[in-house]
Amino acid sequence: MIYNLGSINADFFYRMPRLPGPGETLAATAMSSGLGGKGANQSVAVARAGARVRHIGSVGSDGRWLVDQLAAAGADVAGIRISDLPTAHAIVMIDSAGENQIVIYPGANHDQCPEQIKAAFAEASPSDWLLLQNETSHQLEAAEMANGIGMCVAYSAAPFDADAVARLLPHLSLLIMNEVEAGQLTKALGKPVLHLPVANVLITKGAKGADWHDTRLLQTVSIPAFSVDPVDTTGAGDTFAGYAVAGLSQGMSPQGALRRAAAAAAISVTRPGTADAIPSLVEVEAFLA
């Protein structure tokens, strides 16, 4: 089982002729909404990769439809509680080239509960994983609980906060960042990637692929990206991370897990939306074939 303490957002998408500049007002050409949040996206990706995932999170009373969508995607939603705060939401502007700007209201994502997390771990074992991102509260407590059980802990360090990453590093099996975040972290800590105090580091590089760094063996494995025509890049990193952790939990090698994750991310950017754009395992295997 992969336990995912993760954000749950209502995403509102606005198609724009271009992204607005400071002080500029532009009319959107289309609007839609759906399930999102880095945590929810990664749970959907894990489930569609064929792994078991239990989502731990919070929504407001206005967010039950999002829980229903998570369940429909194959996630176990027993660890989700109803908060007194409104459900988190994101405003996503997407231009004609598929690039985006995003504004997030955290809401119930910052109202997690240690007792809720502990209860969700009731059946956890050392063979399980904990997946974290930087959009919820109580990440450190969850990581400490997982360490006590002997679980592997994977952390997507986004939205990036160097202090939050530094607090979590001693508890991690896998740190996941993009190129910009990796540069910010190595500068903040004064250490190169291969000298970070974590066993494995996964750095995603968009169209340039991804690098897996084993800091114990001082080895790096690079995986190229697949060439596609992007429609919407929102959520591609979450698709990659969810598929990668799912593959590792299923016993795949880092190289195999990352190649499958790269294919899933490539498919996702050819579709609009976030969670809705994440492909099934059947689609990914057909793409690879």
mmCIF file of C-alpha atoms in Angstrom:
data_model
loop_
_atom_site.group_PDB
_atom_site.id
_atom_site.type_symbol
_atom_site.label_atom_id
_atom_site.label_comp_id
_atom_site.label_asym_id
_atom_site.label_seq_id
_atom_site.Cartn_x
_atom_site.Cartn_y
_atom_site.Cartn_z
ATOM 1 C CA MET A 1 0.000 0.000 0.000
ATOM 2 C CA ILE A 2 1.107 3.561 -0.700
ATOM 3 C CA TYR A 3 -0.212 5.973 1.923
ATOM 4 C CA ASN A 4 -0.455 9.506 0.565
ATOM 5 C CA LEU A 5 -0.821 12.472 2.916
ATOM 6 C CA GLY A 6 -1.825 14.816 0.147
ATOM 7 C CA SER A 7 -3.683 17.936 -0.880
ATOM 8 C CA ILE A 8 -7.142 17.809 -2.443
ATOM 9 C CA ASN A 9 -8.106 20.811 -4.567
ATOM 10 C CA ALA A 10 -10.977 21.883 -6.736
ATOM 11 C CA ASP A 11 -9.180 23.060 -9.893
ATOM 12 C CA PHE A 12 -10.659 25.816 -12.040
ATOM 13 C CA PHE A 13 -9.086 26.023 -15.487
ATOM 14 C CA TYR A 14 -9.106 29.133 -17.679
ATOM 15 C CA ARG A 15 -7.904 28.928 -21.279
ATOM 16 C CA MET A 16 -6.056 32.121 -22.175
ATOM 17 C CA PRO A 17 -4.731 33.506 -25.489
ATOM 18 C CA ARG A 18 -1.546 34.177 -23.458
ATOM 19 C CA LEU A 19 -0.612 34.464 -19.803
ATOM 20 C CA PRO A 20 -1.300 37.930 -18.360
ATOM 21 C CA GLY A 21 1.468 40.287 -17.281
ATOM 22 C CA PRO A 22 1.516 42.368 -14.070
ATOM 23 C CA GLY A 23 -1.606 44.507 -13.752
ATOM 24 C CA GLU A 24 -3.061 43.147 -16.991
ATOM 25 C CA THR A 25 -6.635 41.905 -17.410
ATOM 26 C CA LEU A 26 -7.364 39.301 -20.088
ATOM 27 C CA ALA A 27 -10.571 37.487 -21.016
ATOM 28 C CA ALA A 28 -10.471 33.685 -20.893
ATOM 29 C CA THR A 29 -11.638 31.797 -23.968
ATOM 30 C CA ALA A 30 -12.919 28.740 -22.022
ATOM 31 C CA MET A 31 -13.395 27.510 -18.446
ATOM 32 C CA SER A 32 -13.697 24.078 -16.781
ATOM 33 C CA SER A 33 -13.267 22.515 -13.341
ATOM 34 C CA GLY A 34 -12.158 19.205 -11.849
ATOM 35 C CA LEU A 35 -10.220 17.288 -9.197
ATOM 36 C CA GLY A 36 -6.690 18.499 -8.524
ATOM 37 C CA GLY A 37 -4.068 19.227 -5.909
ATOM 38 C CA LYS A 38 -0.596 17.667 -5.983
ATOM 39 C CA GLY A 39 -1.653 15.012 -3.503
ATOM 40 C CA ALA A 40 -4.866 14.006 -5.252
ATOM 41 C CA ASN A 41 -3.114 13.985 -8.629
ATOM 42 C CA GLN A 42 -0.427 11.663 -7.305
ATOM 43 C CA SER A 43 -2.994 9.334 -5.706
ATOM 44 C CA VAL A 44 -4.814 9.082 -9.037
ATOM 45 C CA ALA A 45 -1.498 8.386 -10.805
ATOM 46 C CA VAL A 46 -0.599 5.666 -8.282
ATOM 47 C CA ALA A 47 -4.022 4.036 -8.665
ATOM 48 C CA ARG A 48 -3.928 4.180 -12.467
ATOM 49 C CA ALA A 49 -0.433 2.654 -12.386
ATOM 50 C CA GLY A 50 -2.003 -0.387 -10.747
ATOM 51 C CA ALA A 51 -0.774 0.135 -7.172
ATOM 52 C CA ARG A 52 -2.892 0.359 -4.021
ATOM 53 C CA VAL A 53 -3.146 3.840 -2.521
ATOM 54 C CA ARG A 54 -4.862 5.192 0.589
ATOM 55 C CA HIS A 55 -5.314 8.948 0.470
ATOM 56 C CA ILE A 56 -5.042 10.850 3.760
ATOM 57 C CA GLY A 57 -6.365 14.396 3.596
ATOM 58 C CA SER A 58 -9.049 16.947 4.398
ATOM 59 C CA VAL A 59 -11.805 18.712 2.481
ATOM 60 C CA GLY A 60 -14.533 21.107 3.522
ATOM 61 C CA SER A 61 -18.196 20.181 3.448
ATOM 62 C CA ASP A 62 -18.202 21.629 -0.085
ATOM 63 C CA GLY A 63 -15.637 19.066 -1.264
ATOM 64 C CA ARG A 64 -17.404 15.723 -1.034
ATOM 65 C CA TRP A 65 -17.609 15.543 -4.829
ATOM 66 C CA LEU A 66 -13.807 15.555 -4.944
ATOM 67 C CA VAL A 67 -13.653 12.599 -2.535
ATOM 68 C CA ASP A 68 -16.110 10.772 -4.786
ATOM 69 C CA GLN A 69 -13.856 11.417 -7.789
ATOM 70 C CA LEU A 70 -10.805 10.112 -5.912
ATOM 71 C CA ALA A 71 -12.692 6.956 -4.997
ATOM 72 C CA ALA A 72 -13.863 6.528 -8.589
ATOM 73 C CA ALA A 73 -10.227 6.715 -9.724
ATOM 74 C CA GLY A 74 -9.396 3.746 -7.484
ATOM 75 C CA ALA A 75 -8.019 5.399 -4.331
ATOM 76 C CA ASP A 76 -8.961 4.259 -0.820
ATOM 77 C CA VAL A 77 -10.545 7.382 0.734
ATOM 78 C CA ALA A 78 -11.019 6.087 4.294
ATOM 79 C CA GLY A 79 -8.316 8.497 5.509
ATOM 80 C CA ILE A 80 -10.089 11.671 4.340
ATOM 81 C CA ARG A 81 -11.837 13.838 6.926
ATOM 82 C CA ILE A 82 -14.317 16.705 6.635
ATOM 83 C CA SER A 83 -12.836 19.979 7.909
ATOM 84 C CA ASP A 84 -14.535 23.154 9.130
ATOM 85 C CA LEU A 85 -12.402 25.064 6.605
ATOM 86 C CA PRO A 86 -13.417 25.445 2.949
ATOM 87 C CA THR A 87 -11.998 22.982 0.425
ATOM 88 C CA ALA A 88 -8.750 24.092 -1.163
ATOM 89 C CA HIS A 89 -8.938 25.330 -4.726
ATOM 90 C CA ALA A 90 -6.623 26.380 -7.522
ATOM 91 C CA ILE A 91 -7.054 28.875 -10.333
ATOM 92 C CA VAL A 92 -5.102 27.603 -13.350
ATOM 93 C CA MET A 93 -4.505 29.816 -16.393
ATOM 94 C CA ILE A 94 -3.247 27.991 -19.497
ATOM 95 C CA ASP A 95 -1.978 29.635 -22.675
ATOM 96 C CA SER A 96 -2.043 28.356 -26.259
ATOM 97 C CA ALA A 97 1.383 26.675 -25.848
ATOM 98 C CA GLY A 98 0.239 24.714 -22.796
ATOM 99 C CA GLU A 99 2.211 26.775 -20.255
ATOM 100 C CA ASN A 100 0.423 27.761 -17.061
ATOM 101 C CA GLN A 101 0.197 30.083 -14.072
ATOM 102 C CA ILE A 102 -1.469 28.807 -10.880
ATOM 103 C CA VAL A 103 -2.863 30.465 -7.738
ATOM 104 C CA ILE A 104 -3.722 28.150 -4.816
ATOM 105 C CA TYR A 105 -5.946 28.685 -1.772
ATOM 106 C CA PRO A 106 -4.857 25.995 0.766
ATOM 107 C CA GLY A 107 -8.034 25.848 2.890
ATOM 108 C CA ALA A 108 -8.665 22.411 4.405
ATOM 109 C CA ASN A 109 -5.309 21.097 3.144
ATOM 110 C CA HIS A 110 -3.699 22.903 6.099
ATOM 111 C CA ASP A 111 -6.139 21.328 8.556
ATOM 112 C CA GLN A 112 -4.756 17.798 8.817
ATOM 113 C CA CYS A 113 -4.930 15.898 12.111
ATOM 114 C CA PRO A 114 -2.200 13.648 13.644
ATOM 115 C CA GLU A 115 -4.854 11.313 15.059
ATOM 116 C CA GLN A 116 -6.355 10.964 11.579
ATOM 117 C CA ILE A 117 -2.938 10.119 10.125
ATOM 118 C CA LYS A 118 -2.193 7.596 12.882
ATOM 119 C CA ALA A 119 -5.556 5.914 12.324
ATOM 120 C CA ALA A 120 -4.896 5.679 8.578
ATOM 121 C CA PHE A 121 -1.614 3.860 9.322
ATOM 122 C CA ALA A 122 -3.357 1.234 11.503
ATOM 123 C CA GLU A 123 -2.685 -1.565 8.999
ATOM 124 C CA ALA A 124 0.631 -0.269 7.603
ATOM 125 C CA SER A 125 3.707 -2.518 7.370
ATOM 126 C CA PRO A 126 7.423 -2.031 6.577
ATOM 127 C CA SER A 127 6.772 -3.018 2.945
ATOM 128 C CA ASP A 128 4.501 0.021 2.467
ATOM 129 C CA TRP A 129 5.311 3.549 1.315
ATOM 130 C CA LEU A 130 4.358 7.035 2.499
ATOM 131 C CA LEU A 131 4.073 9.722 -0.179
ATOM 132 C CA LEU A 132 4.207 13.416 0.816
ATOM 133 C CA GLN A 133 4.089 16.801 -0.926
ATOM 134 C CA ASN A 134 4.420 20.344 0.400
ATOM 135 C CA GLU A 135 0.736 21.362 0.240
ATOM 136 C CA THR A 136 -0.484 19.975 3.593
ATOM 137 C CA SER A 137 0.233 20.365 7.285
ATOM 138 C CA HIS A 138 1.741 17.644 9.533
ATOM 139 C CA GLN A 139 4.170 16.231 6.963
ATOM 140 C CA LEU A 140 6.939 15.809 9.555
ATOM 141 C CA GLU A 141 4.660 13.980 12.007
ATOM 142 C CA ALA A 142 3.508 11.636 9.245
ATOM 143 C CA ALA A 143 7.101 10.927 8.182
ATOM 144 C CA GLU A 144 8.098 10.169 11.779
ATOM 145 C CA MET A 145 5.169 7.767 12.140
ATOM 146 C CA ALA A 146 6.116 6.034 8.884
ATOM 147 C CA ASN A 147 9.761 5.750 10.006
ATOM 148 C CA GLY A 148 8.567 4.120 13.221
ATOM 149 C CA ILE A 149 6.791 1.455 11.164
ATOM 150 C CA GLY A 150 9.786 1.007 8.845
ATOM 151 C CA MET A 151 8.053 2.316 5.708
ATOM 152 C CA CYS A 152 9.792 3.981 2.758
ATOM 153 C CA VAL A 153 9.042 7.717 2.596
ATOM 154 C CA ALA A 154 8.955 9.648 -0.699
ATOM 155 C CA TYR A 155 8.587 13.442 -0.677
ATOM 156 C CA SER A 156 7.754 15.760 -3.585
ATOM 157 C CA ALA A 157 9.343 19.015 -2.458
ATOM 158 C CA ALA A 158 6.785 21.317 -4.085
ATOM 159 C CA PRO A 159 5.734 24.041 -3.655
ATOM 160 C CA PHE A 160 9.383 24.451 -2.695
ATOM 161 C CA ASP A 161 10.434 25.516 0.812
ATOM 162 C CA ALA A 162 14.084 24.842 1.697
ATOM 163 C CA ASP A 163 13.401 24.816 5.445
ATOM 164 C CA ALA A 164 10.596 22.269 5.064
ATOM 165 C CA VAL A 165 12.840 20.032 2.948
ATOM 166 C CA ALA A 166 15.692 20.275 5.470
ATOM 167 C CA ARG A 167 13.365 19.177 8.294
ATOM 168 C CA LEU A 168 12.165 16.153 6.330
ATOM 169 C CA LEU A 169 15.479 14.983 4.810
ATOM 170 C CA PRO A 170 16.487 12.724 7.744
ATOM 171 C CA HIS A 171 13.204 10.812 7.378
ATOM 172 C CA LEU A 172 13.222 10.261 3.604
ATOM 173 C CA SER A 173 14.002 7.305 1.355
ATOM 174 C CA LEU A 174 13.374 9.333 -1.821
ATOM 175 C CA LEU A 175 13.386 13.078 -2.488
ATOM 176 C CA ILE A 176 11.607 14.235 -5.674
ATOM 177 C CA MET A 177 12.282 17.713 -7.125
ATOM 178 C CA ASN A 178 12.355 19.494 -10.441
ATOM 179 C CA GLU A 179 15.531 21.134 -11.766
ATOM 180 C CA VAL A 180 14.757 24.563 -10.324
ATOM 181 C CA GLU A 181 13.938 23.160 -6.886
ATOM 182 C CA ALA A 182 17.110 21.049 -6.913
ATOM 183 C CA GLY A 183 19.177 24.155 -7.638
ATOM 184 C CA GLN A 184 17.481 26.057 -4.819
ATOM 185 C CA LEU A 185 18.045 23.225 -2.335
ATOM 186 C CA THR A 186 21.702 22.611 -3.156
ATOM 187 C CA LYS A 187 22.349 26.351 -2.844
ATOM 188 C CA ALA A 188 20.491 26.559 0.492
ATOM 189 C CA LEU A 189 22.304 23.535 1.969
ATOM 190 C CA GLY A 190 25.670 24.161 0.318
ATOM 191 C CA LYS A 191 25.869 20.551 -0.923
ATOM 192 C CA PRO A 192 25.717 18.982 -4.402
ATOM 193 C CA VAL A 193 22.902 16.541 -5.130
ATOM 194 C CA LEU A 194 25.007 13.410 -4.642
ATOM 195 C CA HIS A 195 26.010 14.617 -1.162
ATOM 196 C CA LEU A 196 22.478 15.298 0.109
ATOM 197 C CA PRO A 197 21.625 13.293 3.260
ATOM 198 C CA VAL A 198 19.008 11.099 1.584
ATOM 199 C CA ALA A 199 19.483 7.712 -0.112
ATOM 200 C CA ASN A 200 17.852 8.582 -3.453
ATOM 201 C CA VAL A 201 17.067 11.816 -5.277
ATOM 202 C CA LEU A 202 14.814 12.024 -8.346
ATOM 203 C CA ILE A 203 15.105 15.220 -10.391
ATOM 204 C CA THR A 204 12.573 15.844 -13.146
ATOM 205 C CA LYS A 205 13.651 18.049 -16.053
ATOM 206 C CA GLY A 206 10.530 18.394 -18.197
ATOM 207 C CA ALA A 207 11.287 17.852 -21.868
ATOM 208 C CA LYS A 208 14.867 16.874 -20.936
ATOM 209 C CA GLY A 209 13.732 13.804 -18.988
ATOM 210 C CA ALA A 210 14.719 12.893 -15.430
ATOM 211 C CA ASP A 211 17.743 11.868 -13.358
ATOM 212 C CA TRP A 212 17.827 9.281 -10.559
ATOM 213 C CA HIS A 213 20.722 9.847 -8.131
ATOM 214 C CA ASP A 214 21.765 7.065 -5.749
ATOM 215 C CA THR A 215 23.764 8.981 -3.119
ATOM 216 C CA ARG A 216 25.057 5.820 -1.445
ATOM 217 C CA LEU A 217 26.630 4.403 -4.607
ATOM 218 C CA LEU A 218 27.310 7.882 -6.080
ATOM 219 C CA GLN A 219 25.575 6.800 -9.283
ATOM 220 C CA THR A 220 23.155 8.580 -11.616
ATOM 221 C CA VAL A 221 20.651 7.051 -14.043
ATOM 222 C CA SER A 222 19.182 9.365 -16.713
ATOM 223 C CA ILE A 223 15.878 8.765 -18.471
ATOM 224 C CA PRO A 224 14.944 10.777 -21.598
ATOM 225 C CA ALA A 225 11.511 12.304 -22.048
ATOM 226 C CA PHE A 226 9.212 11.222 -24.885
ATOM 227 C CA SER A 227 8.569 13.794 -27.599
ATOM 228 C CA VAL A 228 4.907 14.862 -27.821
ATOM 229 C CA ASP A 229 2.946 18.000 -28.718
ATOM 230 C CA PRO A 230 1.784 19.458 -25.361
ATOM 231 C CA VAL A 231 -1.736 20.757 -24.810
ATOM 232 C CA ASP A 232 -1.570 21.339 -21.043
ATOM 233 C CA THR A 233 1.484 20.714 -18.840
ATOM 234 C CA THR A 234 -0.425 21.129 -15.563
ATOM 235 C CA GLY A 235 0.007 18.058 -13.384
ATOM 236 C CA ALA A 236 2.683 16.381 -15.519
ATOM 237 C CA GLY A 237 5.128 16.330 -12.607
ATOM 238 C CA ASP A 238 2.518 14.763 -10.342
ATOM 239 C CA THR A 239 1.771 12.111 -12.954
ATOM 240 C CA PHE A 240 5.492 11.331 -13.182
ATOM 241 C CA ALA A 241 5.958 11.187 -9.396
ATOM 242 C CA GLY A 242 2.897 9.016 -8.787
ATOM 243 C CA TYR A 243 3.808 6.546 -11.520
ATOM 244 C CA ALA A 244 7.449 6.464 -10.374
ATOM 245 C CA VAL A 245 6.628 5.685 -6.734
ATOM 246 C CA ALA A 246 4.010 3.145 -7.831
ATOM 247 C CA GLY A 247 6.616 1.384 -9.970
ATOM 248 C CA LEU A 248 9.151 1.309 -7.148
ATOM 249 C CA SER A 249 6.538 -0.083 -4.746
ATOM 250 C CA GLN A 250 5.778 -2.802 -7.305
ATOM 251 C CA GLY A 251 9.411 -3.903 -7.346
ATOM 252 C CA MET A 252 10.516 -2.208 -10.565
ATOM 253 C CA SER A 253 14.077 -0.935 -10.949
ATOM 254 C CA PRO A 254 14.514 2.865 -10.843
ATOM 255 C CA GLN A 255 15.218 2.845 -14.590
ATOM 256 C CA GLY A 256 12.081 0.832 -15.363
ATOM 257 C CA ALA A 257 9.885 2.862 -13.016
ATOM 258 C CA LEU A 258 11.128 6.165 -14.451
ATOM 259 C CA ARG A 259 10.697 5.084 -18.069
ATOM 260 C CA ARG A 260 7.088 4.100 -17.393
ATOM 261 C CA ALA A 261 6.559 7.364 -15.483
ATOM 262 C CA ALA A 262 7.982 9.354 -18.410
ATOM 263 C CA ALA A 263 5.499 7.700 -20.759
ATOM 264 C CA ALA A 264 2.591 8.475 -18.405
ATOM 265 C CA ALA A 265 3.669 12.119 -18.124
ATOM 266 C CA ALA A 266 4.033 12.386 -21.913
ATOM 267 C CA ILE A 267 0.477 11.169 -22.420
ATOM 268 C CA SER A 268 -0.868 13.488 -19.708
ATOM 269 C CA VAL A 269 0.451 16.680 -21.347
ATOM 270 C CA THR A 270 -1.426 15.875 -24.569
ATOM 271 C CA ARG A 271 -4.731 16.256 -22.662
ATOM 272 C CA PRO A 272 -6.375 19.139 -20.814
ATOM 273 C CA GLY A 273 -6.848 18.974 -17.034
ATOM 274 C CA THR A 274 -4.901 17.500 -14.128
ATOM 275 C CA ALA A 275 -6.271 14.316 -12.528
ATOM 276 C CA ASP A 276 -8.539 13.739 -15.534
ATOM 277 C CA ALA A 277 -5.506 13.794 -17.857
ATOM 278 C CA ILE A 278 -3.604 11.006 -16.086
ATOM 279 C CA PRO A 279 -3.526 7.871 -18.267
ATOM 280 C CA SER A 280 -4.315 4.300 -17.251
ATOM 281 C CA LEU A 281 -1.653 1.607 -17.132
ATOM 282 C CA VAL A 282 -3.130 0.045 -20.273
ATOM 283 C CA GLU A 283 -2.652 3.328 -22.140
ATOM 284 C CA VAL A 284 0.919 3.691 -20.887
ATOM 285 C CA GLU A 285 1.863 0.144 -21.870
ATOM 286 C CA ALA A 286 0.363 0.656 -25.320
ATOM 287 C CA PHE A 287 2.332 3.916 -25.682
ATOM 288 C CA LEU A 288 5.574 2.147 -24.716
ATOM 289 C CA ALA A 289 4.863 -0.716 -27.094
#
